[in-house]
Short mmCIF file of N, CA and C in Angstrom, two decimals:
data_model
loop_
_atom_site.label_atom_id
_atom_site.label_comp_id
_atom_site.label_asym_id
_atom_site.label_seq_id
_atom_site.Cartn_x
_atom_site.Cartn_y
_atom_site.Cartn_z
N UNK A 13 -23.40 7.90 47.45
CA UNK A 13 -21.99 8.24 47.55
C UNK A 13 -21.24 7.53 46.43
N UNK A 14 -20.30 8.24 45.81
CA UNK A 14 -19.47 7.61 44.78
C UNK A 14 -18.02 8.07 44.94
N UNK A 15 -17.14 7.35 44.27
CA UNK A 15 -15.72 7.67 44.32
C UNK A 15 -15.24 7.90 42.89
N UNK A 16 -14.39 8.90 42.71
CA UNK A 16 -13.84 9.18 41.39
C UNK A 16 -12.32 9.19 41.48
N UNK A 17 -11.71 8.95 40.33
CA UNK A 17 -10.25 8.97 40.21
C UNK A 17 -9.57 7.98 41.15
N UNK A 18 -10.17 6.82 41.29
CA UNK A 18 -9.57 5.74 42.07
C UNK A 18 -8.77 4.88 41.10
N UNK A 19 -7.49 4.74 41.34
CA UNK A 19 -6.64 3.96 40.46
C UNK A 19 -6.83 2.47 40.72
N UNK A 20 -6.85 1.70 39.63
CA UNK A 20 -6.96 0.24 39.72
C UNK A 20 -5.62 -0.32 39.26
N UNK A 21 -4.72 -0.58 40.19
CA UNK A 21 -3.40 -1.07 39.78
C UNK A 21 -3.48 -2.49 39.21
N UNK A 22 -2.73 -2.76 38.15
CA UNK A 22 -2.69 -4.11 37.61
C UNK A 22 -2.28 -5.15 38.65
N UNK A 23 -1.50 -4.73 39.66
CA UNK A 23 -1.03 -5.66 40.69
C UNK A 23 -2.17 -6.25 41.51
N UNK A 24 -3.36 -5.62 41.48
CA UNK A 24 -4.48 -6.19 42.23
C UNK A 24 -5.06 -7.41 41.52
N UNK A 25 -4.69 -7.62 40.26
CA UNK A 25 -5.18 -8.75 39.47
C UNK A 25 -4.16 -9.88 39.46
N UNK A 26 -4.64 -11.10 39.23
CA UNK A 26 -3.68 -12.20 39.02
C UNK A 26 -2.78 -11.85 37.83
N UNK A 27 -1.55 -12.35 37.85
CA UNK A 27 -0.56 -12.00 36.84
C UNK A 27 -1.05 -12.22 35.41
N UNK A 28 -1.85 -13.24 35.20
CA UNK A 28 -2.32 -13.55 33.84
C UNK A 28 -3.23 -12.46 33.26
N UNK A 29 -3.75 -11.56 34.09
CA UNK A 29 -4.64 -10.50 33.62
C UNK A 29 -3.93 -9.15 33.46
N UNK A 30 -2.71 -9.05 33.91
CA UNK A 30 -2.03 -7.75 33.94
C UNK A 30 -1.64 -7.25 32.54
N UNK A 31 -1.50 -8.15 31.60
CA UNK A 31 -1.15 -7.76 30.24
C UNK A 31 -2.35 -7.99 29.33
N UNK A 32 -3.52 -7.57 29.78
CA UNK A 32 -4.77 -7.82 29.06
C UNK A 32 -5.37 -6.49 28.61
N UNK A 33 -6.47 -6.54 27.85
CA UNK A 33 -7.14 -5.30 27.43
C UNK A 33 -7.63 -4.44 28.60
N UNK A 34 -7.65 -4.98 29.80
CA UNK A 34 -8.03 -4.18 30.96
C UNK A 34 -7.02 -3.06 31.19
N UNK A 35 -5.77 -3.31 30.86
CA UNK A 35 -4.71 -2.35 31.17
C UNK A 35 -3.89 -1.93 29.96
N UNK A 36 -4.18 -2.47 28.80
CA UNK A 36 -3.42 -2.15 27.59
C UNK A 36 -4.35 -1.68 26.49
N UNK A 37 -3.99 -0.58 25.89
CA UNK A 37 -4.77 -0.03 24.79
C UNK A 37 -4.30 -0.66 23.48
N UNK A 38 -5.23 -1.20 22.72
CA UNK A 38 -4.94 -1.75 21.40
C UNK A 38 -5.68 -0.90 20.39
N UNK A 39 -4.94 -0.38 19.44
CA UNK A 39 -5.53 0.49 18.43
C UNK A 39 -5.89 -0.33 17.19
N UNK A 40 -7.17 -0.45 16.92
CA UNK A 40 -7.64 -1.18 15.75
C UNK A 40 -8.36 -0.26 14.76
N UNK A 41 -8.30 1.02 15.02
CA UNK A 41 -8.98 1.99 14.18
C UNK A 41 -8.23 2.16 12.86
N UNK A 42 -8.95 2.64 11.86
CA UNK A 42 -8.35 2.96 10.58
C UNK A 42 -7.53 4.23 10.68
N UNK A 43 -6.75 4.49 9.63
CA UNK A 43 -5.84 5.64 9.64
C UNK A 43 -6.58 6.96 9.80
N UNK A 44 -7.70 7.13 9.12
CA UNK A 44 -8.45 8.39 9.23
C UNK A 44 -8.87 8.63 10.68
N UNK A 45 -9.30 7.58 11.36
CA UNK A 45 -9.72 7.74 12.75
C UNK A 45 -8.51 7.99 13.66
N UNK A 46 -7.38 7.34 13.37
CA UNK A 46 -6.18 7.59 14.16
C UNK A 46 -5.74 9.04 13.99
N UNK A 47 -5.83 9.57 12.77
CA UNK A 47 -5.50 10.98 12.57
C UNK A 47 -6.41 11.89 13.39
N UNK A 48 -7.68 11.55 13.43
CA UNK A 48 -8.62 12.33 14.24
C UNK A 48 -8.29 12.21 15.73
N UNK A 49 -7.94 11.00 16.18
CA UNK A 49 -7.58 10.80 17.58
C UNK A 49 -6.33 11.59 17.96
N UNK A 50 -5.43 11.79 17.00
CA UNK A 50 -4.19 12.53 17.25
C UNK A 50 -4.40 14.04 17.24
N UNK A 51 -5.61 14.49 16.97
CA UNK A 51 -5.86 15.93 16.86
C UNK A 51 -6.01 16.62 18.22
N UNK A 52 -6.14 15.85 19.28
CA UNK A 52 -6.25 16.42 20.63
C UNK A 52 -5.12 15.89 21.50
N UNK A 53 -4.78 16.62 22.55
CA UNK A 53 -3.66 16.24 23.40
C UNK A 53 -3.85 14.88 24.05
N UNK A 54 -5.08 14.58 24.50
CA UNK A 54 -5.37 13.33 25.19
C UNK A 54 -6.74 12.83 24.77
N UNK A 55 -6.90 11.52 24.74
CA UNK A 55 -8.20 10.88 24.51
C UNK A 55 -8.44 9.89 25.64
N UNK A 56 -9.69 9.82 26.06
CA UNK A 56 -10.05 8.87 27.11
C UNK A 56 -10.83 7.72 26.50
N UNK A 57 -10.52 6.52 26.97
CA UNK A 57 -11.20 5.31 26.53
C UNK A 57 -11.67 4.57 27.77
N UNK A 58 -12.88 4.06 27.71
CA UNK A 58 -13.45 3.37 28.86
C UNK A 58 -13.41 1.86 28.71
N UNK A 59 -13.46 1.20 29.84
CA UNK A 59 -13.58 -0.25 29.83
C UNK A 59 -14.94 -0.63 29.27
N UNK A 60 -14.99 -1.74 28.57
CA UNK A 60 -16.27 -2.28 28.10
C UNK A 60 -17.08 -2.75 29.30
N UNK A 61 -18.39 -2.80 29.15
CA UNK A 61 -19.25 -3.22 30.26
C UNK A 61 -18.91 -4.64 30.72
N UNK A 62 -18.47 -5.50 29.80
CA UNK A 62 -18.07 -6.86 30.20
C UNK A 62 -16.87 -6.81 31.15
N UNK A 63 -15.93 -5.89 30.93
CA UNK A 63 -14.77 -5.77 31.80
C UNK A 63 -15.19 -5.28 33.19
N UNK A 64 -16.15 -4.36 33.22
CA UNK A 64 -16.66 -3.87 34.51
C UNK A 64 -17.31 -4.99 35.29
N UNK A 65 -18.14 -5.78 34.60
CA UNK A 65 -18.79 -6.92 35.25
C UNK A 65 -17.75 -7.92 35.73
N UNK A 66 -16.75 -8.17 34.91
CA UNK A 66 -15.68 -9.10 35.25
C UNK A 66 -14.95 -8.63 36.51
N UNK A 67 -14.61 -7.36 36.56
CA UNK A 67 -13.92 -6.80 37.73
C UNK A 67 -14.78 -6.98 38.98
N UNK A 68 -16.05 -6.55 38.91
CA UNK A 68 -16.93 -6.65 40.08
C UNK A 68 -17.11 -8.09 40.53
N UNK A 69 -17.25 -9.01 39.60
CA UNK A 69 -17.40 -10.42 39.93
C UNK A 69 -16.15 -10.96 40.62
N UNK A 70 -14.97 -10.58 40.09
CA UNK A 70 -13.73 -11.06 40.71
C UNK A 70 -13.52 -10.46 42.10
N UNK A 71 -13.94 -9.22 42.31
CA UNK A 71 -13.84 -8.62 43.64
C UNK A 71 -14.78 -9.35 44.59
N UNK A 72 -16.03 -9.58 44.17
CA UNK A 72 -17.02 -10.25 45.02
C UNK A 72 -16.61 -11.67 45.39
N UNK A 73 -15.91 -12.34 44.46
CA UNK A 73 -15.49 -13.72 44.73
C UNK A 73 -14.16 -13.78 45.48
N UNK A 74 -13.53 -12.63 45.70
CA UNK A 74 -12.27 -12.58 46.43
C UNK A 74 -11.04 -12.91 45.59
N UNK A 75 -11.21 -12.98 44.27
CA UNK A 75 -10.07 -13.30 43.41
C UNK A 75 -9.13 -12.12 43.21
N UNK A 76 -9.64 -10.91 43.41
CA UNK A 76 -8.78 -9.73 43.34
C UNK A 76 -9.11 -8.82 44.53
N UNK A 77 -8.15 -8.01 44.89
CA UNK A 77 -8.34 -7.10 46.03
C UNK A 77 -9.13 -5.88 45.57
N UNK A 78 -10.13 -5.48 46.34
CA UNK A 78 -10.88 -4.28 45.96
C UNK A 78 -10.05 -3.02 46.18
N UNK A 79 -10.26 -2.03 45.35
CA UNK A 79 -9.57 -0.76 45.52
C UNK A 79 -10.51 0.27 46.14
N UNK A 80 -11.76 -0.14 46.38
CA UNK A 80 -12.74 0.76 46.98
C UNK A 80 -13.26 0.12 48.26
N UNK A 81 -14.03 0.89 49.00
CA UNK A 81 -14.62 0.38 50.23
C UNK A 81 -15.60 -0.74 49.90
N UNK A 82 -15.78 -1.62 50.87
CA UNK A 82 -16.77 -2.70 50.69
C UNK A 82 -18.14 -2.11 50.40
N UNK A 83 -18.87 -2.79 49.55
CA UNK A 83 -20.20 -2.33 49.19
C UNK A 83 -20.23 -1.49 47.93
N UNK A 84 -19.07 -1.02 47.49
CA UNK A 84 -19.00 -0.25 46.26
C UNK A 84 -18.82 -1.19 45.07
N UNK A 85 -19.39 -0.82 43.96
CA UNK A 85 -19.18 -1.54 42.71
C UNK A 85 -18.60 -0.58 41.69
N UNK A 86 -17.82 -1.14 40.81
CA UNK A 86 -17.22 -0.34 39.74
C UNK A 86 -18.25 -0.16 38.64
N UNK A 87 -18.57 1.09 38.31
CA UNK A 87 -19.57 1.36 37.26
C UNK A 87 -18.93 2.00 36.03
N UNK A 88 -17.65 2.30 36.11
CA UNK A 88 -16.94 2.87 34.96
C UNK A 88 -15.46 2.92 35.24
N UNK A 89 -14.69 2.69 34.22
CA UNK A 89 -13.24 2.80 34.33
C UNK A 89 -12.71 3.29 32.98
N UNK A 90 -11.70 4.12 33.02
CA UNK A 90 -11.16 4.66 31.77
C UNK A 90 -9.66 4.86 31.92
N UNK A 91 -9.03 4.96 30.78
CA UNK A 91 -7.63 5.33 30.77
C UNK A 91 -7.42 6.39 29.71
N UNK A 92 -6.35 7.15 29.87
CA UNK A 92 -6.06 8.27 29.00
C UNK A 92 -4.89 7.91 28.09
N UNK A 93 -5.05 8.23 26.81
CA UNK A 93 -4.01 7.96 25.82
C UNK A 93 -3.57 9.30 25.23
N UNK A 94 -2.27 9.53 25.25
CA UNK A 94 -1.69 10.77 24.76
C UNK A 94 -1.69 10.83 23.23
N UNK A 95 -1.77 12.04 22.69
CA UNK A 95 -1.71 12.25 21.24
C UNK A 95 -0.42 11.63 20.68
N UNK A 96 0.65 11.59 21.46
CA UNK A 96 1.92 11.08 20.98
C UNK A 96 1.84 9.60 20.61
N UNK A 97 0.98 8.87 21.27
CA UNK A 97 0.78 7.46 20.93
C UNK A 97 0.21 7.37 19.51
N UNK A 98 -0.80 8.16 19.22
CA UNK A 98 -1.42 8.13 17.89
C UNK A 98 -0.47 8.66 16.82
N UNK A 99 0.30 9.69 17.16
CA UNK A 99 1.29 10.19 16.21
C UNK A 99 2.33 9.12 15.91
N UNK A 100 2.70 8.33 16.91
CA UNK A 100 3.64 7.23 16.70
C UNK A 100 3.07 6.16 15.79
N UNK A 101 1.78 5.88 15.94
CA UNK A 101 1.12 4.91 15.07
C UNK A 101 1.15 5.41 13.63
N UNK A 102 0.81 6.68 13.43
CA UNK A 102 0.82 7.26 12.08
C UNK A 102 2.23 7.23 11.48
N UNK A 103 3.22 7.55 12.28
CA UNK A 103 4.62 7.50 11.80
C UNK A 103 5.01 6.08 11.41
N UNK A 104 4.60 5.12 12.20
CA UNK A 104 4.90 3.72 11.90
C UNK A 104 4.25 3.29 10.58
N UNK A 105 3.02 3.69 10.36
CA UNK A 105 2.34 3.35 9.11
C UNK A 105 3.06 4.00 7.93
N UNK A 106 3.44 5.27 8.06
CA UNK A 106 4.18 5.95 6.99
C UNK A 106 5.49 5.22 6.69
N UNK A 107 6.20 4.82 7.72
CA UNK A 107 7.47 4.12 7.53
C UNK A 107 7.27 2.77 6.86
N UNK A 108 6.21 2.05 7.23
CA UNK A 108 5.92 0.75 6.60
C UNK A 108 5.58 0.95 5.12
N UNK A 109 4.81 1.99 4.80
CA UNK A 109 4.47 2.25 3.40
C UNK A 109 5.74 2.58 2.61
N UNK A 110 6.63 3.35 3.19
CA UNK A 110 7.88 3.67 2.52
C UNK A 110 8.74 2.42 2.35
N UNK A 111 8.81 1.59 3.39
CA UNK A 111 9.56 0.33 3.28
C UNK A 111 9.04 -0.53 2.13
N UNK A 112 7.71 -0.63 2.01
CA UNK A 112 7.12 -1.41 0.94
C UNK A 112 7.47 -0.80 -0.42
N UNK A 113 7.36 0.51 -0.54
CA UNK A 113 7.68 1.17 -1.81
C UNK A 113 9.14 0.91 -2.20
N UNK A 114 10.04 0.97 -1.24
CA UNK A 114 11.45 0.73 -1.53
C UNK A 114 11.70 -0.73 -1.92
N UNK A 115 11.04 -1.65 -1.22
CA UNK A 115 11.18 -3.06 -1.57
C UNK A 115 10.64 -3.33 -2.98
N UNK A 116 9.51 -2.74 -3.31
CA UNK A 116 8.96 -2.91 -4.66
C UNK A 116 9.89 -2.32 -5.71
N UNK A 117 10.45 -1.17 -5.42
CA UNK A 117 11.39 -0.55 -6.37
C UNK A 117 12.60 -1.44 -6.60
N UNK A 118 13.09 -2.08 -5.53
CA UNK A 118 14.25 -2.96 -5.66
C UNK A 118 13.93 -4.26 -6.39
N UNK A 119 12.77 -4.85 -6.09
CA UNK A 119 12.47 -6.18 -6.64
C UNK A 119 11.78 -6.12 -8.00
N UNK A 120 10.97 -5.13 -8.25
CA UNK A 120 10.21 -5.05 -9.51
C UNK A 120 9.98 -3.59 -9.87
N UNK A 121 11.03 -2.88 -10.28
CA UNK A 121 10.90 -1.44 -10.51
C UNK A 121 9.91 -1.05 -11.60
N UNK A 122 9.61 -1.93 -12.52
CA UNK A 122 8.69 -1.60 -13.62
C UNK A 122 7.28 -2.14 -13.39
N UNK A 123 7.00 -2.61 -12.18
CA UNK A 123 5.71 -3.26 -11.93
C UNK A 123 4.52 -2.33 -12.15
N UNK A 124 4.69 -1.06 -11.96
CA UNK A 124 3.58 -0.12 -12.12
C UNK A 124 3.38 0.38 -13.53
N UNK A 125 4.22 -0.05 -14.43
CA UNK A 125 4.13 0.40 -15.83
C UNK A 125 3.07 -0.40 -16.58
N UNK A 126 2.33 0.23 -17.49
CA UNK A 126 1.29 -0.47 -18.24
C UNK A 126 1.83 -1.64 -19.06
N UNK A 127 3.08 -1.57 -19.49
CA UNK A 127 3.64 -2.63 -20.32
C UNK A 127 4.46 -3.64 -19.53
N UNK A 128 4.31 -3.67 -18.21
CA UNK A 128 5.06 -4.63 -17.39
C UNK A 128 4.66 -6.04 -17.75
N UNK A 129 5.66 -6.92 -17.86
CA UNK A 129 5.36 -8.31 -18.23
C UNK A 129 4.86 -9.08 -17.01
N UNK A 130 4.34 -10.28 -17.26
CA UNK A 130 3.74 -11.09 -16.19
C UNK A 130 4.74 -11.46 -15.10
N UNK A 131 5.99 -11.72 -15.46
CA UNK A 131 6.98 -12.09 -14.44
C UNK A 131 7.26 -10.91 -13.51
N UNK A 132 7.25 -9.68 -14.05
CA UNK A 132 7.45 -8.49 -13.22
C UNK A 132 6.27 -8.31 -12.27
N UNK A 133 5.07 -8.50 -12.79
CA UNK A 133 3.87 -8.38 -11.95
C UNK A 133 3.87 -9.46 -10.86
N UNK A 134 4.30 -10.67 -11.22
CA UNK A 134 4.35 -11.76 -10.24
C UNK A 134 5.39 -11.46 -9.17
N UNK A 135 6.53 -10.92 -9.57
CA UNK A 135 7.57 -10.54 -8.59
C UNK A 135 7.04 -9.47 -7.64
N UNK A 136 6.31 -8.50 -8.18
CA UNK A 136 5.72 -7.46 -7.33
C UNK A 136 4.70 -8.06 -6.37
N UNK A 137 3.86 -8.96 -6.86
CA UNK A 137 2.85 -9.60 -6.01
C UNK A 137 3.52 -10.40 -4.90
N UNK A 138 4.59 -11.10 -5.23
CA UNK A 138 5.31 -11.89 -4.23
C UNK A 138 5.96 -10.98 -3.19
N UNK A 139 6.52 -9.87 -3.63
CA UNK A 139 7.12 -8.90 -2.70
C UNK A 139 6.07 -8.36 -1.75
N UNK A 140 4.90 -8.01 -2.28
CA UNK A 140 3.82 -7.48 -1.44
C UNK A 140 3.34 -8.53 -0.46
N UNK A 141 3.12 -9.76 -0.93
CA UNK A 141 2.67 -10.83 -0.03
C UNK A 141 3.69 -11.08 1.07
N UNK A 142 4.98 -11.15 0.71
CA UNK A 142 6.02 -11.37 1.71
C UNK A 142 6.06 -10.22 2.72
N UNK A 143 5.94 -9.01 2.22
CA UNK A 143 5.98 -7.84 3.10
C UNK A 143 4.84 -7.89 4.12
N UNK A 144 3.62 -8.17 3.65
CA UNK A 144 2.48 -8.21 4.57
C UNK A 144 2.59 -9.38 5.54
N UNK A 145 3.07 -10.51 5.06
CA UNK A 145 3.22 -11.67 5.93
C UNK A 145 4.23 -11.38 7.04
N UNK A 146 5.31 -10.68 6.73
CA UNK A 146 6.35 -10.41 7.70
C UNK A 146 6.01 -9.25 8.64
N UNK A 147 5.17 -8.34 8.21
CA UNK A 147 4.95 -7.11 8.98
C UNK A 147 3.58 -6.97 9.63
N UNK A 148 2.62 -7.77 9.20
CA UNK A 148 1.26 -7.62 9.73
C UNK A 148 0.70 -8.99 10.07
N UNK A 149 -0.28 -8.98 10.95
CA UNK A 149 -0.92 -10.23 11.37
C UNK A 149 -2.39 -10.18 10.95
N UNK A 150 -2.75 -11.08 10.06
CA UNK A 150 -4.13 -11.15 9.57
C UNK A 150 -4.71 -12.50 9.92
N UNK A 151 -6.00 -12.54 10.15
CA UNK A 151 -6.71 -13.78 10.37
C UNK A 151 -7.67 -14.00 9.20
N UNK A 152 -7.66 -15.21 8.66
CA UNK A 152 -8.60 -15.60 7.60
C UNK A 152 -8.55 -14.67 6.39
N UNK A 153 -7.35 -14.35 5.93
CA UNK A 153 -7.20 -13.49 4.76
C UNK A 153 -6.49 -14.29 3.68
N UNK A 154 -7.05 -14.28 2.48
CA UNK A 154 -6.43 -14.93 1.34
C UNK A 154 -5.73 -13.87 0.51
N UNK A 155 -4.40 -13.90 0.49
CA UNK A 155 -3.63 -12.91 -0.25
C UNK A 155 -3.17 -13.45 -1.60
N UNK A 156 -3.78 -14.52 -2.07
CA UNK A 156 -3.39 -15.04 -3.37
C UNK A 156 -4.05 -14.21 -4.46
N UNK A 157 -3.48 -14.26 -5.63
CA UNK A 157 -4.05 -13.50 -6.75
C UNK A 157 -3.49 -12.10 -6.80
N UNK A 158 -3.88 -11.37 -7.82
CA UNK A 158 -3.34 -10.04 -8.03
C UNK A 158 -4.18 -8.95 -7.40
N UNK A 159 -5.46 -9.19 -7.15
CA UNK A 159 -6.36 -8.15 -6.63
C UNK A 159 -6.97 -8.63 -5.33
N UNK A 160 -6.73 -7.87 -4.27
CA UNK A 160 -7.24 -8.25 -2.95
C UNK A 160 -7.88 -7.04 -2.29
N UNK A 161 -9.04 -7.25 -1.68
CA UNK A 161 -9.68 -6.22 -0.87
C UNK A 161 -9.98 -6.86 0.47
N UNK A 162 -9.23 -6.47 1.50
CA UNK A 162 -9.39 -7.09 2.80
C UNK A 162 -10.39 -6.32 3.64
N UNK A 163 -11.29 -7.03 4.28
CA UNK A 163 -12.27 -6.40 5.13
C UNK A 163 -13.24 -5.52 4.36
N UNK A 164 -13.44 -5.82 3.10
CA UNK A 164 -14.28 -4.99 2.25
C UNK A 164 -15.22 -5.84 1.45
N UNK A 165 -16.25 -5.23 0.91
CA UNK A 165 -17.17 -5.97 0.05
C UNK A 165 -17.67 -5.03 -1.03
N UNK A 166 -18.24 -5.61 -2.07
CA UNK A 166 -18.85 -4.81 -3.12
C UNK A 166 -17.85 -4.17 -4.07
N UNK A 167 -16.65 -4.77 -4.19
CA UNK A 167 -15.66 -4.20 -5.09
C UNK A 167 -15.66 -4.96 -6.40
N UNK A 168 -15.48 -4.22 -7.47
CA UNK A 168 -15.34 -4.79 -8.80
C UNK A 168 -14.19 -4.11 -9.49
N UNK A 169 -13.55 -4.84 -10.38
CA UNK A 169 -12.49 -4.23 -11.17
C UNK A 169 -12.67 -4.67 -12.60
N UNK A 170 -12.60 -3.74 -13.50
CA UNK A 170 -12.68 -4.08 -14.91
C UNK A 170 -11.46 -3.52 -15.61
N UNK A 171 -11.12 -4.14 -16.73
CA UNK A 171 -9.95 -3.68 -17.48
C UNK A 171 -10.35 -2.76 -18.59
#
């Protein structure tokens, strides 16, 4: 015997778990994948096996209230994310790119020109570094220098 479509309300968990990955979707995919995710009305995402084990362990120890009859274990849990969420992410990325382009135009309008002097290039680099520092959260990333490839390897640049 099994049960389907049983809701697991966040209120069954201690407050410290209610704003966790158990109940909140975090999008870490790249833009191409987000575009693909936005191509359908809804996408389903499942809990990781560690979350399932965590839930079952907390139910067995009495730390959270079970949502199923005694003797049942949770073997899968999922949530549905609307295409509108992914479209919002894409819109946000587009807006951030436009904001950066406008900031660069204001601070160093000639930075993209082949004859741009070093001070113009440095102003552009500073604008980019400030923009990323203010708008994004990175761990263990060195944004110093003029050429950066984050989360990548095997890149070379020649003049």
